[in-house]
Amino acid sequence: MAELRTDRLTLRRWQDSDLEPWAAMNADPEVREHLGDLLTREQSDASVAQFQAEFDRRGYGWWAVEVRATGEFIGFAGLDQVDDDMPFTGVEIGWRLARSAWGQGYATEAARTVLAHGFDTLELPEILAVTTATNLRSQAVMRRLGMTRDPADDFDDPTAPEGPLRPNVLYRIAGHTTPRR
């Protein structure tokens, strides 16, 4: 598995030491605001096991993200196949960071290197990003990455309950347009 590095971040394989801070993130109502229910420790640990298995099977997935200067685990970023129950197909980019890491440009920095890996190494023709219509912070990251949204692609997430998590937006970026610094 490739380890990805930026000036400030390392995107790497998950470690046992990530489980506790990952569980804390998944138990934080602000981190989970646009994602749904809080996760138990068992659910959180199971998600990491699933991430690792998918990465081993496909060769890409969700990397753990740490700050290079301190070694602090701050969340994840990566690529995943769009779920079968969505009204579109493809590979999706995503990120999730601990609140302590918000507002520092880490999501954009990690996502830029993930996009480059997706286009340059995996040779994906297009990468998608999805979030709730109310998640303006993630939509801002998508725009900073050069991704574009066609409101005709917006959809109701069939896996979300009625309410604010159901309306979703879809952003896209085509290969060979990887944003460079």
Short mmCIF file of N, CA and C in Angstrom, two decimals:
data_model
loop_
_atom_site.label_atom_id
_atom_site.label_comp_id
_atom_site.label_asym_id
_atom_site.label_seq_id
_atom_site.Cartn_x
_atom_site.Cartn_y
_atom_site.Cartn_z
N MET A 1 0.84 -1.18 0.00
CA MET A 1 0.00 0.00 0.00
C MET A 1 0.88 1.23 0.00
N ALA A 2 0.56 2.13 -0.87
CA ALA A 2 1.32 3.37 -0.96
C ALA A 2 1.03 4.27 0.24
N GLU A 3 2.09 4.84 0.76
CA GLU A 3 1.94 5.89 1.77
C GLU A 3 2.06 7.20 1.02
N LEU A 4 1.15 8.13 1.28
CA LEU A 4 1.18 9.42 0.61
C LEU A 4 1.64 10.48 1.60
N ARG A 5 2.40 11.44 1.10
CA ARG A 5 2.91 12.51 1.96
C ARG A 5 2.65 13.86 1.31
N THR A 6 2.36 14.82 2.15
CA THR A 6 2.29 16.22 1.74
C THR A 6 3.31 16.96 2.60
N ASP A 7 3.36 18.26 2.47
CA ASP A 7 4.28 19.04 3.31
C ASP A 7 4.01 18.82 4.79
N ARG A 8 2.73 18.70 5.17
CA ARG A 8 2.38 18.63 6.59
C ARG A 8 1.78 17.32 7.03
N LEU A 9 1.39 16.46 6.10
CA LEU A 9 0.62 15.27 6.45
C LEU A 9 1.23 13.99 5.90
N THR A 10 0.94 12.89 6.59
CA THR A 10 1.21 11.55 6.07
C THR A 10 -0.11 10.80 6.02
N LEU A 11 -0.42 10.24 4.87
CA LEU A 11 -1.59 9.37 4.70
C LEU A 11 -1.03 7.96 4.67
N ARG A 12 -1.44 7.14 5.63
CA ARG A 12 -0.78 5.85 5.84
C ARG A 12 -1.79 4.79 6.25
N ARG A 13 -1.26 3.59 6.35
CA ARG A 13 -2.04 2.46 6.84
C ARG A 13 -2.50 2.73 8.28
N TRP A 14 -3.65 2.21 8.64
CA TRP A 14 -4.18 2.36 9.99
C TRP A 14 -3.33 1.58 10.98
N GLN A 15 -3.21 2.12 12.20
CA GLN A 15 -2.46 1.48 13.28
C GLN A 15 -3.39 1.30 14.49
N ASP A 16 -3.04 0.38 15.36
CA ASP A 16 -3.85 0.17 16.57
C ASP A 16 -3.99 1.46 17.38
N SER A 17 -2.97 2.30 17.38
CA SER A 17 -3.02 3.54 18.14
C SER A 17 -4.04 4.54 17.58
N ASP A 18 -4.55 4.29 16.37
CA ASP A 18 -5.56 5.17 15.77
C ASP A 18 -6.96 4.87 16.29
N LEU A 19 -7.16 3.68 16.83
CA LEU A 19 -8.52 3.25 17.18
C LEU A 19 -9.19 4.16 18.21
N GLU A 20 -8.47 4.54 19.24
CA GLU A 20 -9.07 5.38 20.28
C GLU A 20 -9.43 6.78 19.76
N PRO A 21 -8.52 7.50 19.10
CA PRO A 21 -8.93 8.82 18.59
C PRO A 21 -9.98 8.72 17.49
N TRP A 22 -9.97 7.65 16.70
CA TRP A 22 -11.00 7.44 15.68
C TRP A 22 -12.36 7.24 16.34
N ALA A 23 -12.40 6.46 17.41
CA ALA A 23 -13.65 6.24 18.14
C ALA A 23 -14.14 7.55 18.74
N ALA A 24 -13.22 8.37 19.26
CA ALA A 24 -13.62 9.67 19.82
C ALA A 24 -14.23 10.55 18.75
N MET A 25 -13.65 10.54 17.55
CA MET A 25 -14.23 11.31 16.44
C MET A 25 -15.64 10.84 16.12
N ASN A 26 -15.83 9.52 16.09
CA ASN A 26 -17.12 8.95 15.72
C ASN A 26 -18.16 9.09 16.82
N ALA A 27 -17.73 9.48 18.01
CA ALA A 27 -18.65 9.75 19.13
C ALA A 27 -18.88 11.25 19.31
N ASP A 28 -18.30 12.06 18.43
CA ASP A 28 -18.42 13.52 18.52
C ASP A 28 -19.59 13.99 17.66
N PRO A 29 -20.64 14.56 18.26
CA PRO A 29 -21.81 14.99 17.49
C PRO A 29 -21.48 16.02 16.40
N GLU A 30 -20.48 16.87 16.61
CA GLU A 30 -20.13 17.84 15.58
C GLU A 30 -19.46 17.18 14.39
N VAL A 31 -18.58 16.22 14.64
CA VAL A 31 -17.93 15.49 13.55
C VAL A 31 -18.97 14.69 12.77
N ARG A 32 -19.95 14.13 13.46
CA ARG A 32 -20.96 13.27 12.83
C ARG A 32 -22.18 14.04 12.33
N GLU A 33 -22.18 15.36 12.46
CA GLU A 33 -23.36 16.17 12.13
C GLU A 33 -23.96 15.84 10.76
N HIS A 34 -23.13 15.66 9.75
CA HIS A 34 -23.60 15.41 8.39
C HIS A 34 -23.50 13.94 7.99
N LEU A 35 -23.25 13.06 8.99
CA LEU A 35 -23.01 11.65 8.70
C LEU A 35 -24.04 10.72 9.30
N GLY A 36 -24.80 11.19 10.28
CA GLY A 36 -25.78 10.31 10.90
C GLY A 36 -25.42 10.00 12.34
N ASP A 37 -25.92 8.87 12.80
CA ASP A 37 -25.79 8.49 14.20
C ASP A 37 -24.34 8.39 14.65
N LEU A 38 -24.14 8.64 15.95
CA LEU A 38 -22.84 8.42 16.57
C LEU A 38 -22.54 6.92 16.53
N LEU A 39 -21.26 6.59 16.50
CA LEU A 39 -20.86 5.18 16.47
C LEU A 39 -20.37 4.75 17.86
N THR A 40 -20.66 3.52 18.21
CA THR A 40 -20.09 2.93 19.43
C THR A 40 -18.62 2.62 19.15
N ARG A 41 -17.88 2.30 20.18
CA ARG A 41 -16.48 1.92 20.02
C ARG A 41 -16.38 0.68 19.13
N GLU A 42 -17.28 -0.26 19.33
CA GLU A 42 -17.26 -1.48 18.53
C GLU A 42 -17.51 -1.17 17.05
N GLN A 43 -18.49 -0.32 16.76
CA GLN A 43 -18.77 0.05 15.38
C GLN A 43 -17.59 0.80 14.76
N SER A 44 -16.99 1.66 15.54
CA SER A 44 -15.85 2.43 15.06
C SER A 44 -14.67 1.51 14.73
N ASP A 45 -14.36 0.58 15.65
CA ASP A 45 -13.28 -0.38 15.41
C ASP A 45 -13.58 -1.24 14.18
N ALA A 46 -14.83 -1.66 14.04
CA ALA A 46 -15.22 -2.49 12.89
C ALA A 46 -15.04 -1.72 11.58
N SER A 47 -15.28 -0.41 11.60
CA SER A 47 -15.10 0.37 10.38
C SER A 47 -13.64 0.35 9.94
N VAL A 48 -12.71 0.43 10.88
CA VAL A 48 -11.29 0.38 10.53
C VAL A 48 -10.93 -0.98 9.93
N ALA A 49 -11.43 -2.04 10.52
CA ALA A 49 -11.17 -3.38 9.98
C ALA A 49 -11.70 -3.47 8.54
N GLN A 50 -12.87 -2.90 8.30
CA GLN A 50 -13.43 -2.90 6.94
C GLN A 50 -12.58 -2.06 6.00
N PHE A 51 -12.13 -0.88 6.45
CA PHE A 51 -11.27 -0.03 5.62
C PHE A 51 -10.02 -0.80 5.20
N GLN A 52 -9.40 -1.49 6.15
CA GLN A 52 -8.17 -2.23 5.86
C GLN A 52 -8.42 -3.37 4.88
N ALA A 53 -9.52 -4.09 5.06
CA ALA A 53 -9.83 -5.21 4.17
C ALA A 53 -10.10 -4.71 2.75
N GLU A 54 -10.83 -3.61 2.62
CA GLU A 54 -11.12 -3.06 1.30
C GLU A 54 -9.84 -2.56 0.64
N PHE A 55 -8.97 -1.92 1.41
CA PHE A 55 -7.70 -1.44 0.86
C PHE A 55 -6.87 -2.61 0.35
N ASP A 56 -6.80 -3.68 1.14
CA ASP A 56 -6.04 -4.86 0.73
C ASP A 56 -6.61 -5.47 -0.55
N ARG A 57 -7.92 -5.48 -0.67
CA ARG A 57 -8.58 -6.09 -1.82
C ARG A 57 -8.42 -5.25 -3.08
N ARG A 58 -8.60 -3.93 -2.97
CA ARG A 58 -8.63 -3.05 -4.14
C ARG A 58 -7.32 -2.33 -4.43
N GLY A 59 -6.52 -2.13 -3.38
CA GLY A 59 -5.30 -1.35 -3.55
C GLY A 59 -5.49 0.13 -3.30
N TYR A 60 -6.66 0.52 -2.91
CA TYR A 60 -6.93 1.91 -2.50
C TYR A 60 -8.08 1.90 -1.52
N GLY A 61 -8.27 3.01 -0.86
CA GLY A 61 -9.33 3.12 0.14
C GLY A 61 -9.13 4.32 1.03
N TRP A 62 -9.40 4.12 2.32
CA TRP A 62 -9.30 5.21 3.30
C TRP A 62 -7.98 5.11 4.04
N TRP A 63 -7.12 6.12 3.86
CA TRP A 63 -5.87 6.22 4.61
C TRP A 63 -6.12 6.92 5.95
N ALA A 64 -5.41 6.50 6.97
CA ALA A 64 -5.35 7.28 8.20
C ALA A 64 -4.48 8.50 7.91
N VAL A 65 -4.84 9.64 8.49
CA VAL A 65 -4.09 10.88 8.25
C VAL A 65 -3.46 11.32 9.57
N GLU A 66 -2.17 11.60 9.50
CA GLU A 66 -1.48 12.10 10.69
C GLU A 66 -0.69 13.35 10.32
N VAL A 67 -0.47 14.20 11.31
CA VAL A 67 0.34 15.40 11.15
C VAL A 67 1.80 14.97 11.22
N ARG A 68 2.57 15.27 10.20
CA ARG A 68 3.96 14.81 10.14
C ARG A 68 4.80 15.33 11.30
N ALA A 69 4.61 16.58 11.67
CA ALA A 69 5.46 17.19 12.70
C ALA A 69 5.28 16.55 14.07
N THR A 70 4.07 16.03 14.35
CA THR A 70 3.78 15.52 15.69
C THR A 70 3.43 14.04 15.71
N GLY A 71 3.08 13.46 14.57
CA GLY A 71 2.61 12.08 14.52
C GLY A 71 1.17 11.92 14.99
N GLU A 72 0.48 13.04 15.24
CA GLU A 72 -0.91 12.99 15.73
C GLU A 72 -1.86 12.50 14.64
N PHE A 73 -2.67 11.50 14.97
CA PHE A 73 -3.74 11.03 14.10
C PHE A 73 -4.84 12.08 14.10
N ILE A 74 -5.27 12.52 12.91
CA ILE A 74 -6.32 13.55 12.85
C ILE A 74 -7.54 13.14 12.04
N GLY A 75 -7.54 11.93 11.46
CA GLY A 75 -8.72 11.51 10.71
C GLY A 75 -8.37 10.62 9.54
N PHE A 76 -9.20 10.72 8.49
CA PHE A 76 -8.94 9.91 7.30
C PHE A 76 -9.20 10.71 6.05
N ALA A 77 -8.65 10.19 4.94
CA ALA A 77 -8.92 10.71 3.60
C ALA A 77 -8.66 9.57 2.64
N GLY A 78 -9.37 9.58 1.52
CA GLY A 78 -9.12 8.52 0.56
C GLY A 78 -10.18 8.40 -0.50
N LEU A 79 -10.21 7.21 -1.08
CA LEU A 79 -11.08 6.90 -2.20
C LEU A 79 -11.87 5.64 -1.89
N ASP A 80 -13.10 5.57 -2.40
CA ASP A 80 -13.94 4.41 -2.18
C ASP A 80 -14.89 4.25 -3.37
N GLN A 81 -15.26 3.03 -3.65
CA GLN A 81 -16.29 2.78 -4.65
C GLN A 81 -17.62 3.34 -4.15
N VAL A 82 -18.36 3.98 -5.02
CA VAL A 82 -19.69 4.46 -4.66
C VAL A 82 -20.56 3.26 -4.30
N ASP A 83 -21.33 3.38 -3.23
CA ASP A 83 -22.22 2.30 -2.80
C ASP A 83 -23.21 1.93 -3.89
N ASP A 84 -23.56 0.65 -3.95
CA ASP A 84 -24.45 0.13 -4.99
C ASP A 84 -25.83 0.78 -4.97
N ASP A 85 -26.30 1.25 -3.82
CA ASP A 85 -27.65 1.79 -3.74
C ASP A 85 -27.74 3.26 -4.13
N MET A 86 -26.63 3.86 -4.57
CA MET A 86 -26.65 5.26 -5.00
C MET A 86 -27.11 5.34 -6.46
N PRO A 87 -27.64 6.50 -6.85
CA PRO A 87 -28.15 6.65 -8.22
C PRO A 87 -27.07 6.98 -9.25
N PHE A 88 -25.82 6.64 -8.96
CA PHE A 88 -24.70 6.88 -9.87
C PHE A 88 -23.60 5.89 -9.49
N THR A 89 -22.60 5.77 -10.34
CA THR A 89 -21.50 4.86 -10.06
C THR A 89 -20.18 5.61 -10.19
N GLY A 90 -19.12 5.02 -9.68
CA GLY A 90 -17.80 5.62 -9.81
C GLY A 90 -17.00 5.46 -8.54
N VAL A 91 -15.94 6.26 -8.46
CA VAL A 91 -15.06 6.29 -7.29
C VAL A 91 -15.21 7.66 -6.63
N GLU A 92 -15.37 7.60 -5.32
CA GLU A 92 -15.64 8.80 -4.54
C GLU A 92 -14.44 9.14 -3.66
N ILE A 93 -14.12 10.42 -3.57
CA ILE A 93 -13.12 10.91 -2.64
C ILE A 93 -13.83 11.37 -1.37
N GLY A 94 -13.16 11.22 -0.24
CA GLY A 94 -13.75 11.69 1.00
C GLY A 94 -12.69 11.97 2.04
N TRP A 95 -13.12 12.60 3.12
CA TRP A 95 -12.25 12.95 4.23
C TRP A 95 -13.12 13.15 5.46
N ARG A 96 -12.52 12.94 6.60
CA ARG A 96 -13.16 13.22 7.88
C ARG A 96 -12.06 13.52 8.88
N LEU A 97 -12.15 14.68 9.51
CA LEU A 97 -11.11 15.10 10.44
C LEU A 97 -11.69 15.38 11.82
N ALA A 98 -10.84 15.20 12.82
CA ALA A 98 -11.20 15.58 14.18
C ALA A 98 -11.41 17.10 14.24
N ARG A 99 -12.29 17.54 15.12
CA ARG A 99 -12.57 18.98 15.23
C ARG A 99 -11.30 19.79 15.46
N SER A 100 -10.35 19.25 16.21
CA SER A 100 -9.11 19.97 16.49
C SER A 100 -8.30 20.26 15.22
N ALA A 101 -8.60 19.55 14.14
CA ALA A 101 -7.88 19.72 12.88
C ALA A 101 -8.64 20.57 11.87
N TRP A 102 -9.84 21.00 12.22
CA TRP A 102 -10.64 21.81 11.28
C TRP A 102 -10.03 23.20 11.11
N GLY A 103 -10.27 23.76 9.93
CA GLY A 103 -9.89 25.15 9.68
C GLY A 103 -8.41 25.38 9.46
N GLN A 104 -7.64 24.32 9.24
CA GLN A 104 -6.20 24.47 9.04
C GLN A 104 -5.75 24.07 7.64
N GLY A 105 -6.70 23.78 6.76
CA GLY A 105 -6.37 23.40 5.40
C GLY A 105 -5.98 21.95 5.22
N TYR A 106 -6.09 21.15 6.29
CA TYR A 106 -5.67 19.75 6.20
C TYR A 106 -6.56 18.94 5.24
N ALA A 107 -7.85 19.17 5.25
CA ALA A 107 -8.74 18.40 4.37
C ALA A 107 -8.38 18.64 2.91
N THR A 108 -8.19 19.89 2.54
CA THR A 108 -7.83 20.22 1.16
C THR A 108 -6.47 19.64 0.81
N GLU A 109 -5.51 19.76 1.72
CA GLU A 109 -4.16 19.24 1.47
C GLU A 109 -4.17 17.72 1.27
N ALA A 110 -4.87 17.02 2.15
CA ALA A 110 -4.95 15.56 2.02
C ALA A 110 -5.69 15.18 0.74
N ALA A 111 -6.80 15.86 0.47
CA ALA A 111 -7.60 15.52 -0.70
C ALA A 111 -6.83 15.78 -2.00
N ARG A 112 -6.02 16.81 -2.05
CA ARG A 112 -5.23 17.07 -3.27
C ARG A 112 -4.29 15.90 -3.57
N THR A 113 -3.65 15.38 -2.54
CA THR A 113 -2.73 14.27 -2.79
C THR A 113 -3.49 12.99 -3.12
N VAL A 114 -4.69 12.81 -2.55
CA VAL A 114 -5.53 11.66 -2.90
C VAL A 114 -5.98 11.77 -4.36
N LEU A 115 -6.39 12.97 -4.79
CA LEU A 115 -6.77 13.15 -6.20
C LEU A 115 -5.60 12.82 -7.12
N ALA A 116 -4.43 13.33 -6.79
CA ALA A 116 -3.26 13.05 -7.64
C ALA A 116 -3.01 11.55 -7.72
N HIS A 117 -3.11 10.85 -6.58
CA HIS A 117 -2.93 9.39 -6.58
C HIS A 117 -4.00 8.72 -7.45
N GLY A 118 -5.23 9.16 -7.31
CA GLY A 118 -6.33 8.57 -8.08
C GLY A 118 -6.15 8.74 -9.58
N PHE A 119 -5.70 9.91 -9.98
CA PHE A 119 -5.53 10.16 -11.41
C PHE A 119 -4.20 9.64 -11.95
N ASP A 120 -3.12 9.91 -11.24
CA ASP A 120 -1.78 9.60 -11.77
C ASP A 120 -1.39 8.13 -11.58
N THR A 121 -1.77 7.53 -10.45
CA THR A 121 -1.39 6.15 -10.16
C THR A 121 -2.49 5.17 -10.55
N LEU A 122 -3.71 5.45 -10.13
CA LEU A 122 -4.82 4.54 -10.42
C LEU A 122 -5.42 4.79 -11.81
N GLU A 123 -5.08 5.91 -12.41
CA GLU A 123 -5.55 6.29 -13.75
C GLU A 123 -7.08 6.30 -13.84
N LEU A 124 -7.71 6.83 -12.80
CA LEU A 124 -9.17 6.96 -12.81
C LEU A 124 -9.56 8.07 -13.79
N PRO A 125 -10.63 7.89 -14.55
CA PRO A 125 -11.04 8.92 -15.49
C PRO A 125 -11.77 10.09 -14.82
N GLU A 126 -12.38 9.81 -13.65
CA GLU A 126 -13.17 10.82 -12.95
C GLU A 126 -13.24 10.43 -11.48
N ILE A 127 -13.31 11.43 -10.61
CA ILE A 127 -13.50 11.19 -9.19
C ILE A 127 -14.68 12.05 -8.73
N LEU A 128 -15.53 11.44 -7.92
CA LEU A 128 -16.74 12.10 -7.42
C LEU A 128 -16.58 12.46 -5.95
N ALA A 129 -17.40 13.38 -5.49
CA ALA A 129 -17.49 13.69 -4.06
C ALA A 129 -18.96 13.95 -3.74
N VAL A 130 -19.38 13.45 -2.59
CA VAL A 130 -20.79 13.56 -2.18
C VAL A 130 -20.83 14.07 -0.75
N THR A 131 -21.78 14.93 -0.47
CA THR A 131 -22.06 15.34 0.90
C THR A 131 -23.50 15.82 1.00
N THR A 132 -23.92 16.03 2.23
CA THR A 132 -25.27 16.57 2.42
C THR A 132 -25.33 17.99 1.88
N ALA A 133 -26.52 18.40 1.47
CA ALA A 133 -26.70 19.75 0.93
C ALA A 133 -26.35 20.81 1.96
N THR A 134 -26.41 20.47 3.24
CA THR A 134 -26.13 21.44 4.31
C THR A 134 -24.67 21.47 4.73
N ASN A 135 -23.83 20.58 4.21
CA ASN A 135 -22.43 20.53 4.62
C ASN A 135 -21.60 21.49 3.77
N LEU A 136 -21.69 22.76 4.12
CA LEU A 136 -21.05 23.80 3.33
C LEU A 136 -19.53 23.76 3.44
N ARG A 137 -19.00 23.30 4.57
CA ARG A 137 -17.54 23.22 4.73
C ARG A 137 -16.94 22.21 3.74
N SER A 138 -17.55 21.04 3.64
CA SER A 138 -17.04 20.04 2.69
C SER A 138 -17.24 20.50 1.25
N GLN A 139 -18.34 21.17 0.97
CA GLN A 139 -18.55 21.68 -0.38
C GLN A 139 -17.49 22.72 -0.74
N ALA A 140 -17.06 23.51 0.23
CA ALA A 140 -16.00 24.49 -0.02
C ALA A 140 -14.69 23.78 -0.37
N VAL A 141 -14.38 22.67 0.33
CA VAL A 141 -13.19 21.90 0.00
C VAL A 141 -13.31 21.37 -1.43
N MET A 142 -14.47 20.84 -1.78
CA MET A 142 -14.67 20.30 -3.13
C MET A 142 -14.40 21.38 -4.18
N ARG A 143 -14.89 22.58 -3.97
CA ARG A 143 -14.65 23.66 -4.92
C ARG A 143 -13.16 24.04 -4.96
N ARG A 144 -12.48 24.06 -3.80
CA ARG A 144 -11.05 24.37 -3.78
C ARG A 144 -10.25 23.33 -4.57
N LEU A 145 -10.74 22.11 -4.62
CA LEU A 145 -10.08 21.04 -5.37
C LEU A 145 -10.31 21.15 -6.88
N GLY A 146 -11.17 22.07 -7.28
CA GLY A 146 -11.50 22.22 -8.70
C GLY A 146 -12.67 21.37 -9.13
N MET A 147 -13.37 20.78 -8.17
CA MET A 147 -14.54 19.96 -8.48
C MET A 147 -15.72 20.87 -8.81
N THR A 148 -16.61 20.37 -9.65
CA THR A 148 -17.77 21.16 -10.04
C THR A 148 -19.06 20.39 -9.75
N ARG A 149 -20.11 21.15 -9.57
CA ARG A 149 -21.42 20.59 -9.23
C ARG A 149 -22.43 21.00 -10.30
N ASP A 150 -23.21 20.03 -10.75
CA ASP A 150 -24.37 20.29 -11.60
C ASP A 150 -25.58 19.99 -10.75
N PRO A 151 -26.40 21.00 -10.41
CA PRO A 151 -27.56 20.75 -9.55
C PRO A 151 -28.47 19.64 -10.06
N ALA A 152 -28.42 19.34 -11.35
CA ALA A 152 -29.23 18.24 -11.90
C ALA A 152 -28.77 16.89 -11.35
N ASP A 153 -27.52 16.81 -10.84
CA ASP A 153 -26.99 15.57 -10.27
C ASP A 153 -27.33 15.41 -8.78
N ASP A 154 -27.85 16.46 -8.15
CA ASP A 154 -28.19 16.37 -6.73
C ASP A 154 -29.25 15.28 -6.55
N PHE A 155 -29.25 14.65 -5.37
CA PHE A 155 -30.12 13.50 -5.18
C PHE A 155 -30.47 13.35 -3.70
N ASP A 156 -31.48 12.56 -3.44
CA ASP A 156 -31.82 12.18 -2.08
C ASP A 156 -31.15 10.85 -1.79
N ASP A 157 -30.36 10.81 -0.71
CA ASP A 157 -29.65 9.60 -0.33
C ASP A 157 -30.66 8.55 0.10
N PRO A 158 -30.76 7.43 -0.63
CA PRO A 158 -31.76 6.43 -0.29
C PRO A 158 -31.48 5.70 1.03
N THR A 159 -30.26 5.84 1.56
CA THR A 159 -29.94 5.16 2.81
C THR A 159 -30.16 6.06 4.03
N ALA A 160 -30.44 7.34 3.81
CA ALA A 160 -30.63 8.28 4.92
C ALA A 160 -32.11 8.39 5.28
N PRO A 161 -32.39 8.59 6.57
CA PRO A 161 -33.78 8.79 6.97
C PRO A 161 -34.29 10.14 6.47
N GLU A 162 -35.60 10.29 6.44
CA GLU A 162 -36.16 11.59 6.09
C GLU A 162 -35.55 12.64 7.01
N GLY A 163 -35.21 13.79 6.47
CA GLY A 163 -34.63 14.85 7.28
C GLY A 163 -33.44 15.48 6.58
N PRO A 164 -32.62 16.21 7.34
CA PRO A 164 -31.55 17.01 6.74
C PRO A 164 -30.41 16.21 6.12
N LEU A 165 -30.29 14.92 6.44
CA LEU A 165 -29.21 14.12 5.86
C LEU A 165 -29.58 13.51 4.51
N ARG A 166 -30.83 13.60 4.14
CA ARG A 166 -31.26 12.97 2.88
C ARG A 166 -30.87 13.76 1.63
N PRO A 167 -31.10 15.08 1.56
CA PRO A 167 -30.70 15.82 0.34
C PRO A 167 -29.17 15.89 0.23
N ASN A 168 -28.64 15.41 -0.88
CA ASN A 168 -27.19 15.38 -1.11
C ASN A 168 -26.82 16.08 -2.41
N VAL A 169 -25.57 16.53 -2.45
CA VAL A 169 -25.01 17.15 -3.65
C VAL A 169 -23.87 16.27 -4.16
N LEU A 170 -23.65 16.32 -5.46
CA LEU A 170 -22.62 15.53 -6.12
C LEU A 170 -21.69 16.47 -6.87
N TYR A 171 -20.40 16.35 -6.58
CA TYR A 171 -19.37 17.11 -7.28
C TYR A 171 -18.53 16.12 -8.09
N ARG A 172 -17.92 16.63 -9.17
CA ARG A 172 -17.11 15.79 -10.05
C ARG A 172 -15.83 16.52 -10.45
N ILE A 173 -14.82 15.72 -10.76
CA ILE A 173 -13.61 16.25 -11.40
C ILE A 173 -13.08 15.16 -12.32
N ALA A 174 -12.69 15.58 -13.52
CA ALA A 174 -12.17 14.64 -14.51
C ALA A 174 -10.66 14.52 -14.36
N GLY A 175 -10.13 13.38 -14.78
CA GLY A 175 -8.69 13.14 -14.74
C GLY A 175 -7.94 14.17 -15.57
N HIS A 176 -6.67 14.28 -15.30
CA HIS A 176 -5.76 15.22 -15.97
C HIS A 176 -6.09 16.66 -15.66
N THR A 177 -6.92 16.88 -14.62
CA THR A 177 -7.15 18.25 -14.16
C THR A 177 -6.80 18.35 -12.68
N THR A 178 -5.90 17.46 -12.23
CA THR A 178 -5.50 17.46 -10.83
C THR A 178 -4.97 18.83 -10.45
N PRO A 179 -5.52 19.44 -9.41
CA PRO A 179 -5.01 20.77 -9.01
C PRO A 179 -3.57 20.67 -8.53
N ARG A 180 -2.77 21.54 -8.99
CA ARG A 180 -1.35 21.59 -8.60
C ARG A 180 -1.15 22.83 -7.72
N ARG A 181 -0.17 22.73 -6.86
CA ARG A 181 0.13 23.89 -6.00
C ARG A 181 0.85 24.94 -6.76
#
